[in-house]
XYZ file of C-alpha atoms in Angstrom:
504
model
C 190.993 118.571 98.526
C 194.114 120.745 98.602
C 193.585 121.445 102.307
C 193.437 117.726 103.118
C 196.622 117.032 101.144
C 198.408 119.928 102.886
C 197.261 118.704 106.301
C 198.525 115.168 105.622
C 201.865 116.547 104.371
C 202.328 118.517 107.635
C 201.879 115.299 109.586
C 204.266 113.279 107.385
C 207.034 115.872 106.857
C 208.453 115.576 110.381
C 208.874 111.828 110.004
C 210.241 112.320 106.473
C 212.992 114.686 107.648
C 213.849 112.373 110.562
C 214.023 109.386 108.199
C 216.382 111.258 105.853
C 218.611 112.228 108.791
C 218.738 108.656 110.080
C 219.460 107.252 106.598
C 222.230 109.783 105.997
C 223.776 109.135 109.425
C 223.613 105.384 108.747
C 225.300 105.795 105.376
C 228.168 107.851 106.804
C 228.633 105.370 109.652
C 228.736 102.454 107.212
C 231.264 104.211 104.991
C 233.485 104.925 107.979
C 233.062 101.469 109.590
C 233.512 99.319 106.498
C 236.068 101.677 104.965
C 234.166 101.964 101.753
C 235.967 104.082 99.237
C 233.755 106.687 97.668
C 234.311 109.934 95.930
C 234.952 112.810 98.402
C 232.176 114.793 96.731
C 229.591 112.112 97.609
C 230.711 112.060 101.238
C 230.520 115.862 101.386
C 227.022 115.788 99.903
C 225.943 113.277 102.573
C 227.336 115.526 105.332
C 225.525 118.541 103.874
C 222.244 116.565 103.740
C 222.741 115.488 107.365
C 223.386 119.049 108.557
C 220.363 120.388 106.626
C 218.055 117.696 108.038
C 219.315 118.389 111.569
C 218.555 122.114 111.160
C 215.155 121.242 109.705
C 214.423 119.039 112.719
C 215.488 121.820 115.100
C 213.140 124.284 113.326
C 210.278 121.766 113.456
C 210.837 121.114 117.167
C 210.920 124.875 117.879
C 207.684 125.435 115.983
C 206.066 122.488 117.721
C 207.045 123.897 121.134
C 205.621 127.330 120.233
C 202.411 125.746 118.968
C 202.174 123.648 122.137
C 202.689 126.719 124.336
C 200.014 128.601 122.385
C 197.530 125.759 122.730
C 198.308 125.493 126.450
C 197.482 129.192 126.871
C 194.216 128.727 124.945
C 193.444 125.659 127.025
C 194.051 127.534 130.287
C 191.871 130.425 129.065
C 189.018 128.061 128.187
C 189.493 126.236 131.475
C 189.290 129.497 133.467
C 186.255 130.614 131.471
C 184.550 127.263 131.998
C 185.378 127.388 135.720
C 183.894 130.899 135.970
C 180.789 129.874 134.040
C 180.296 126.887 136.340
C 180.760 129.179 139.347
C 178.256 131.717 137.974
C 175.835 128.946 137.068
C 175.970 127.463 140.572
C 175.519 130.921 142.043
C 172.623 131.622 139.670
C 171.008 128.281 140.552
C 171.371 129.054 144.251
C 169.963 132.556 143.821
C 167.162 131.221 141.630
C 166.311 128.619 144.256
C 166.203 131.276 146.977
C 164.088 133.580 144.839
C 161.781 130.700 143.919
C 161.145 130.035 147.599
C 160.442 133.713 148.260
C 158.215 134.003 145.217
C 156.294 130.925 146.289
C 155.598 132.553 149.648
C 154.452 135.731 147.890
C 152.419 133.700 145.404
C 150.581 131.892 148.177
C 149.833 135.027 150.194
C 149.387 137.702 147.523
C 145.774 138.911 147.915
C 145.352 139.979 144.289
C 144.269 137.438 141.670
C 147.067 137.576 139.116
C 147.478 135.780 135.789
C 149.557 136.273 132.657
C 148.431 135.510 129.098
C 150.279 135.658 125.801
C 148.871 137.417 122.754
C 146.926 134.276 121.828
C 145.194 134.408 125.244
C 147.028 131.281 126.431
C 147.607 131.278 130.208
C 151.316 131.201 131.090
C 151.112 132.039 134.811
C 148.536 132.192 137.608
C 148.851 132.621 141.353
C 147.131 130.794 144.195
C 144.493 133.503 144.766
C 143.523 133.301 141.080
C 143.006 129.528 141.255
C 141.063 129.673 144.506
C 138.706 132.379 143.246
C 137.727 130.427 140.161
C 137.785 127.083 141.992
C 140.268 125.504 139.584
C 143.485 123.558 139.982
C 146.725 124.260 138.116
C 146.136 121.512 135.521
C 142.866 123.145 134.475
C 144.612 126.479 133.788
C 148.201 125.758 132.674
C 148.721 126.437 128.946
C 145.009 126.668 128.299
C 143.050 129.413 126.575
C 141.138 131.719 128.893
C 137.850 130.920 127.148
C 138.317 127.278 128.209
C 138.382 127.864 131.965
C 137.008 131.364 132.704
C 133.306 131.694 133.288
C 131.370 133.462 130.582
C 131.054 136.819 132.327
C 134.752 137.172 133.216
C 135.808 136.033 129.756
C 133.569 138.553 127.980
C 134.925 141.282 130.272
C 138.381 140.646 128.802
C 137.246 139.816 125.271
C 135.497 143.162 124.847
C 138.715 145.117 125.469
C 141.385 142.677 124.209
C 142.138 144.798 121.145
C 142.850 147.827 123.330
C 145.107 145.770 125.619
C 147.131 144.363 122.719
C 147.407 147.897 121.343
C 149.299 148.830 124.517
C 146.529 150.394 126.609
C 146.053 149.730 130.314
C 142.397 148.984 131.025
C 140.716 149.255 134.407
C 137.112 148.231 135.102
C 134.934 147.356 138.051
C 132.233 144.780 138.533
C 129.809 143.856 141.328
C 129.412 140.169 142.087
C 127.106 138.355 144.492
C 128.909 135.589 146.378
C 127.385 132.254 147.380
C 127.281 133.329 151.039
C 125.035 136.245 150.102
C 127.622 138.994 150.499
C 128.423 141.525 147.793
C 131.902 141.889 146.357
C 133.372 144.782 144.393
C 136.023 143.495 141.976
C 138.527 145.940 140.535
C 139.990 144.425 137.388
C 143.089 145.677 135.596
C 144.596 144.536 132.308
C 148.218 145.575 131.890
C 150.091 144.922 128.592
C 153.588 143.398 128.633
C 156.087 144.961 126.220
C 159.311 143.486 124.848
C 162.480 145.680 124.606
C 161.347 146.901 121.170
C 158.005 148.134 122.502
C 155.900 145.327 121.023
C 153.108 143.835 123.142
C 153.916 140.164 123.783
C 151.302 139.422 126.424
C 149.253 140.954 129.211
C 148.551 140.620 132.935
C 145.121 140.391 134.499
C 144.740 141.586 138.077
C 141.537 141.194 140.067
C 141.302 142.865 143.481
C 138.172 141.831 145.405
C 136.668 144.033 148.118
C 133.815 142.729 150.227
C 131.154 145.424 150.738
C 129.625 145.788 154.147
C 125.963 145.027 154.583
C 123.786 147.777 153.100
C 126.910 149.534 151.791
C 126.368 150.987 148.351
C 128.938 150.995 145.622
C 129.073 154.792 145.761
C 130.226 154.589 149.394
C 133.472 152.844 148.439
C 136.640 154.955 148.630
C 137.112 154.554 144.875
C 133.963 156.597 144.221
C 135.769 158.834 141.721
C 135.736 156.016 139.169
C 132.079 155.085 139.377
C 130.694 157.746 137.081
C 132.706 156.524 134.164
C 133.292 152.802 134.498
C 131.205 149.833 133.520
C 129.704 148.198 136.658
C 128.525 144.638 136.106
C 126.357 142.403 138.230
C 126.939 138.680 138.532
C 124.802 137.915 135.522
C 126.972 140.185 133.420
C 124.284 142.786 132.718
C 124.786 146.495 133.140
C 122.704 147.930 135.974
C 121.211 150.484 133.588
C 121.305 148.376 130.463
C 124.278 148.139 128.117
C 123.786 149.976 124.857
C 126.113 151.379 122.249
C 125.180 154.832 123.427
C 126.093 154.101 127.035
C 129.352 152.477 125.978
C 130.235 155.611 124.004
C 129.445 157.803 126.994
C 131.476 155.495 129.194
C 134.575 155.771 126.994
C 134.395 159.548 126.761
C 133.710 160.013 130.453
C 136.483 157.598 131.463
C 139.042 159.493 129.409
C 138.033 162.843 130.868
C 137.942 161.447 134.389
C 141.389 159.784 134.081
C 142.974 162.940 132.629
C 141.426 165.025 135.405
C 142.761 162.659 138.052
C 146.270 162.877 136.616
C 146.187 166.670 136.499
C 144.992 166.730 140.099
C 147.766 164.313 141.090
C 150.374 166.645 139.562
C 148.884 169.771 141.131
C 148.408 168.128 144.539
C 151.881 166.524 144.626
C 150.548 162.988 144.589
C 153.830 161.809 143.109
C 156.957 160.856 145.018
C 160.534 161.081 143.779
C 163.015 158.241 144.159
C 166.690 158.045 143.290
C 169.129 155.314 142.235
C 172.891 155.636 142.619
C 175.157 155.866 139.597
C 178.643 155.002 140.850
C 182.033 155.622 139.329
C 183.970 152.483 138.373
C 187.292 154.317 138.805
C 188.499 154.107 142.379
C 191.183 156.749 141.789
C 188.726 159.335 140.437
C 187.343 162.264 142.414
C 184.354 161.310 144.552
C 181.105 162.001 142.760
C 177.441 161.670 143.588
C 175.348 160.941 140.521
C 171.731 159.804 140.815
C 168.973 158.891 138.384
C 165.604 160.286 139.387
C 162.601 157.944 139.325
C 158.966 158.882 139.887
C 156.250 156.934 141.653
C 152.577 157.698 142.006
C 151.106 157.504 145.497
C 148.679 154.837 144.270
C 151.658 152.698 143.218
C 153.130 152.838 146.700
C 149.769 151.717 148.079
C 149.800 148.819 145.572
C 146.663 150.083 143.869
C 148.296 150.051 140.430
C 151.465 148.359 139.119
C 154.743 150.417 139.205
C 155.038 152.670 136.173
C 151.508 151.904 134.987
C 150.394 155.531 135.311
C 152.984 156.686 132.751
C 151.029 155.262 129.828
C 147.998 157.285 130.938
C 150.093 160.441 131.336
C 151.476 159.974 127.825
C 148.056 159.107 126.399
C 146.601 162.412 127.589
C 149.691 164.436 126.500
C 150.568 165.338 130.085
C 154.228 164.247 130.042
C 155.644 167.788 129.545
C 153.588 168.907 132.533
C 154.830 165.987 134.648
C 158.445 166.603 133.579
C 158.096 170.214 134.712
C 156.850 168.965 138.076
C 159.918 166.748 138.412
C 162.333 169.572 137.548
C 160.627 171.973 139.978
C 160.746 169.491 142.845
C 164.370 168.517 142.210
C 165.386 172.167 142.228
C 163.408 172.708 145.456
C 165.289 169.792 147.003
C 168.629 171.220 145.876
C 167.733 174.575 147.410
C 166.830 173.100 150.787
C 169.691 170.606 151.063
C 173.400 171.198 151.269
C 174.989 170.027 148.038
C 178.539 169.590 146.843
C 179.867 170.561 143.454
C 179.982 166.944 142.223
C 176.326 166.062 142.717
C 174.232 165.471 139.612
C 170.641 164.347 139.098
C 169.680 162.550 135.867
C 166.083 163.316 134.863
C 164.337 161.167 132.245
C 162.475 163.155 129.617
C 159.485 162.027 127.580
C 159.302 162.223 123.790
C 156.617 164.951 123.927
C 158.791 167.096 126.201
C 161.591 167.115 123.631
C 159.215 168.845 121.226
C 158.082 171.379 123.847
C 159.852 174.584 122.776
C 159.161 176.297 126.109
C 160.623 173.551 128.304
C 164.255 174.726 128.100
C 163.137 178.279 128.928
C 161.273 176.893 131.929
C 164.394 175.056 133.144
C 166.604 178.128 132.679
C 164.163 180.342 134.603
C 163.910 177.832 137.456
C 167.700 177.617 137.760
C 168.166 181.387 137.695
C 165.480 182.025 140.333
C 166.842 179.348 142.649
C 170.541 180.029 142.003
C 171.127 176.289 141.570
C 174.219 175.377 139.469
C 172.932 174.144 136.079
C 175.520 171.337 135.930
C 173.663 169.570 138.743
C 170.946 168.594 136.238
C 171.406 166.063 133.458
C 168.507 165.397 131.101
C 168.266 161.829 129.862
C 166.843 161.045 126.420
C 165.800 157.586 125.248
C 167.589 156.503 122.083
C 164.291 155.437 120.480
C 162.802 158.898 121.159
C 165.872 160.549 119.649
C 165.604 158.428 116.501
C 161.889 159.119 116.054
C 162.283 162.879 116.524
C 165.868 163.663 115.567
C 165.468 167.351 114.760
C 163.677 168.234 118.009
C 166.141 166.161 120.048
C 169.143 167.855 118.426
C 167.753 171.318 119.148
C 166.830 170.367 122.715
C 170.294 168.945 123.494
C 171.951 172.039 122.081
C 169.786 174.460 124.097
C 169.985 172.548 127.373
C 173.807 172.355 127.147
C 173.961 176.077 126.385
C 172.176 176.672 129.687
C 174.939 174.674 131.398
C 173.025 171.461 132.050
C 174.198 168.050 130.889
C 172.601 165.775 128.285
C 172.564 161.993 128.246
C 171.463 159.390 125.690
C 170.137 156.175 127.274
C 169.497 152.610 126.051
C 172.301 152.979 123.511
C 172.680 149.905 121.313
C 175.380 148.641 118.965
C 174.026 149.397 115.514
C 174.752 151.823 112.710
C 171.743 154.021 113.430
C 172.791 154.414 117.078
C 176.320 155.514 116.191
C 174.928 157.913 113.593
C 173.034 159.704 116.379
C 176.326 160.672 118.030
C 177.332 162.601 114.919
C 174.224 164.783 115.186
C 173.296 165.027 118.868
C 175.898 166.519 121.213
C 175.773 164.782 124.595
C 177.869 164.445 127.756
C 176.920 160.926 128.841
C 176.004 157.751 127.001
C 174.110 154.957 128.744
C 174.852 151.524 127.303
C 171.799 149.265 126.778
C 171.230 146.982 129.782
C 170.570 143.887 127.637
C 174.205 144.087 126.466
C 175.629 144.760 129.937
C 173.973 141.829 131.699
C 175.555 139.317 129.279
C 179.159 140.544 129.083
C 180.438 137.762 131.369
C 178.871 135.005 129.284
C 178.531 136.337 125.753
C 181.776 137.325 123.942
C 179.740 139.106 121.254
C 178.059 141.435 123.766
C 181.423 141.995 125.457
C 182.944 143.117 122.155
C 179.953 145.401 121.488
C 180.272 147.091 124.888
C 184.022 147.573 124.385
C 183.389 149.160 120.987
C 180.669 151.496 122.292
C 182.910 152.557 125.174
C 185.893 153.115 122.860
C 183.994 155.255 120.363
C 182.288 157.266 123.118
C 185.649 158.076 124.709
C 187.070 159.093 121.336
C 184.196 161.611 121.143
C 184.883 162.815 124.732
C 181.619 161.272 125.996
C 181.495 159.526 129.378
C 179.832 156.119 129.511
C 177.320 154.666 131.968
C 176.441 150.963 132.087
C 172.763 150.199 132.739
C 171.348 147.089 134.465
C 174.476 146.113 136.400
C 173.157 143.145 138.365
C 176.323 141.874 140.103
C 179.682 143.002 141.477
C 181.411 140.713 138.958
C 179.895 142.724 136.120
C 180.940 145.962 137.851
C 184.534 144.672 138.117
C 184.530 143.775 134.422
C 183.271 147.263 133.553
C 186.086 148.763 135.618
C 188.574 146.602 133.724
C 187.085 147.745 130.381
C 187.243 151.421 131.323
C 183.504 152.161 131.422
C 183.121 155.312 133.539
C 179.960 154.673 135.576
C 177.670 151.792 136.536
C 174.039 151.635 137.612
C 171.720 148.770 138.505
C 170.090 146.703 141.236
C 173.407 144.909 141.831
C 174.839 148.239 142.993
C 171.956 150.093 144.608
C 168.185 149.798 144.908
C 165.947 152.847 144.289
C 165.216 154.806 147.469
C 162.996 157.694 148.379
C 164.592 161.087 147.738
C 163.558 162.066 151.267
C 166.216 159.643 152.556
C 169.037 161.300 150.603
C 171.074 163.697 152.710
């Protein structure tokens, strides 16, 4: 109520002062024109009132002009922001349209049957090969439960392992199916969980890769023979060739685990992994030239499109092989540094797994490798996920301390804007801080994320920590980061991952 009265008074007071000034001026004019005799004191009071009202009007006009100028600045700011948002939206729509066309071409020609289901087993996506294989149109699949359109044998193949998929496990099976033309088809089926940024499973992908077997060719003759001893091979009628029993299922699970672990160990020992790199560029044009790269790892089977990118990592972690794989990465990076001419500003960022942080011998291994190769320790930076640091704070703190004592750098990635994240910086001593990509990608459109990134950057610099922005998807974002003073930027908008063999 008081606010409304005050608002109305502000509107009326200008007219009130003007009315008093006009009335006073009129009174003095009438006194002078009609020669009305009044006491000098009254005339003086009228002149004083007139002067005061004139000053009041001048003050009101000045304030009004300042308020108008302020609102004009705000208006121009909103206009520029709206113009930029329209520009970005049009650009995004154009890019989306181009990508949609490309994806449609891929969708129509992709040989693997691909579909995506949410946790309730409702189909959210399916490609052309998937529809053709099951002989269904889009209307029969869109937003329908898999049990409603999949045949009984395919549905039970998923149903029997759905709990494992939703628990975050990648499942791979094989089945033999007789086609209507009499030929035999080997179907490799994969179920890959989809995680949200917090690590929760929110859906899963199903991939079916059919391979027609030649006449008289046995399943054991297929190049994927190494899987056959452990995986469940089904005929068209859904029965196991040797009979499905609880005992055989138990043997299958045990054998599959041993076989998968053995394959991973062999892949590490036989160098069946390839290293890739992605540029991390400085946002400061006046700084000394630097060459910073994040190291990525790919399995040979990924490059041959036999498994989805990164899918092998869950198996490596499941069988506690991450420390062994991280050692392989360090050894191969150091070998590359020994055989290639390097400058003093080069630095490779190596992602470490949670299990490696708890490996007390890992830092000794790194130190020995550096001493034997005579590679400068500052060329290696070990990157730790924020979530891993939070879940194992003591081990992470000790690791960061030891690795920096060797002379290597330490980095904390996926850093978010919350109290727990900032508390980590008080305990863990690091050289670089990577700002969470979900914040970076929205700084042009979301003022809240922009403020969060500014605050993270400010606090990091106060603690003498350099900042790196993840997931930089456009040059506009890179320019904004430069304006904000973020030290480095990384993302597909700057550079795509490339094979380390191409780096000279």
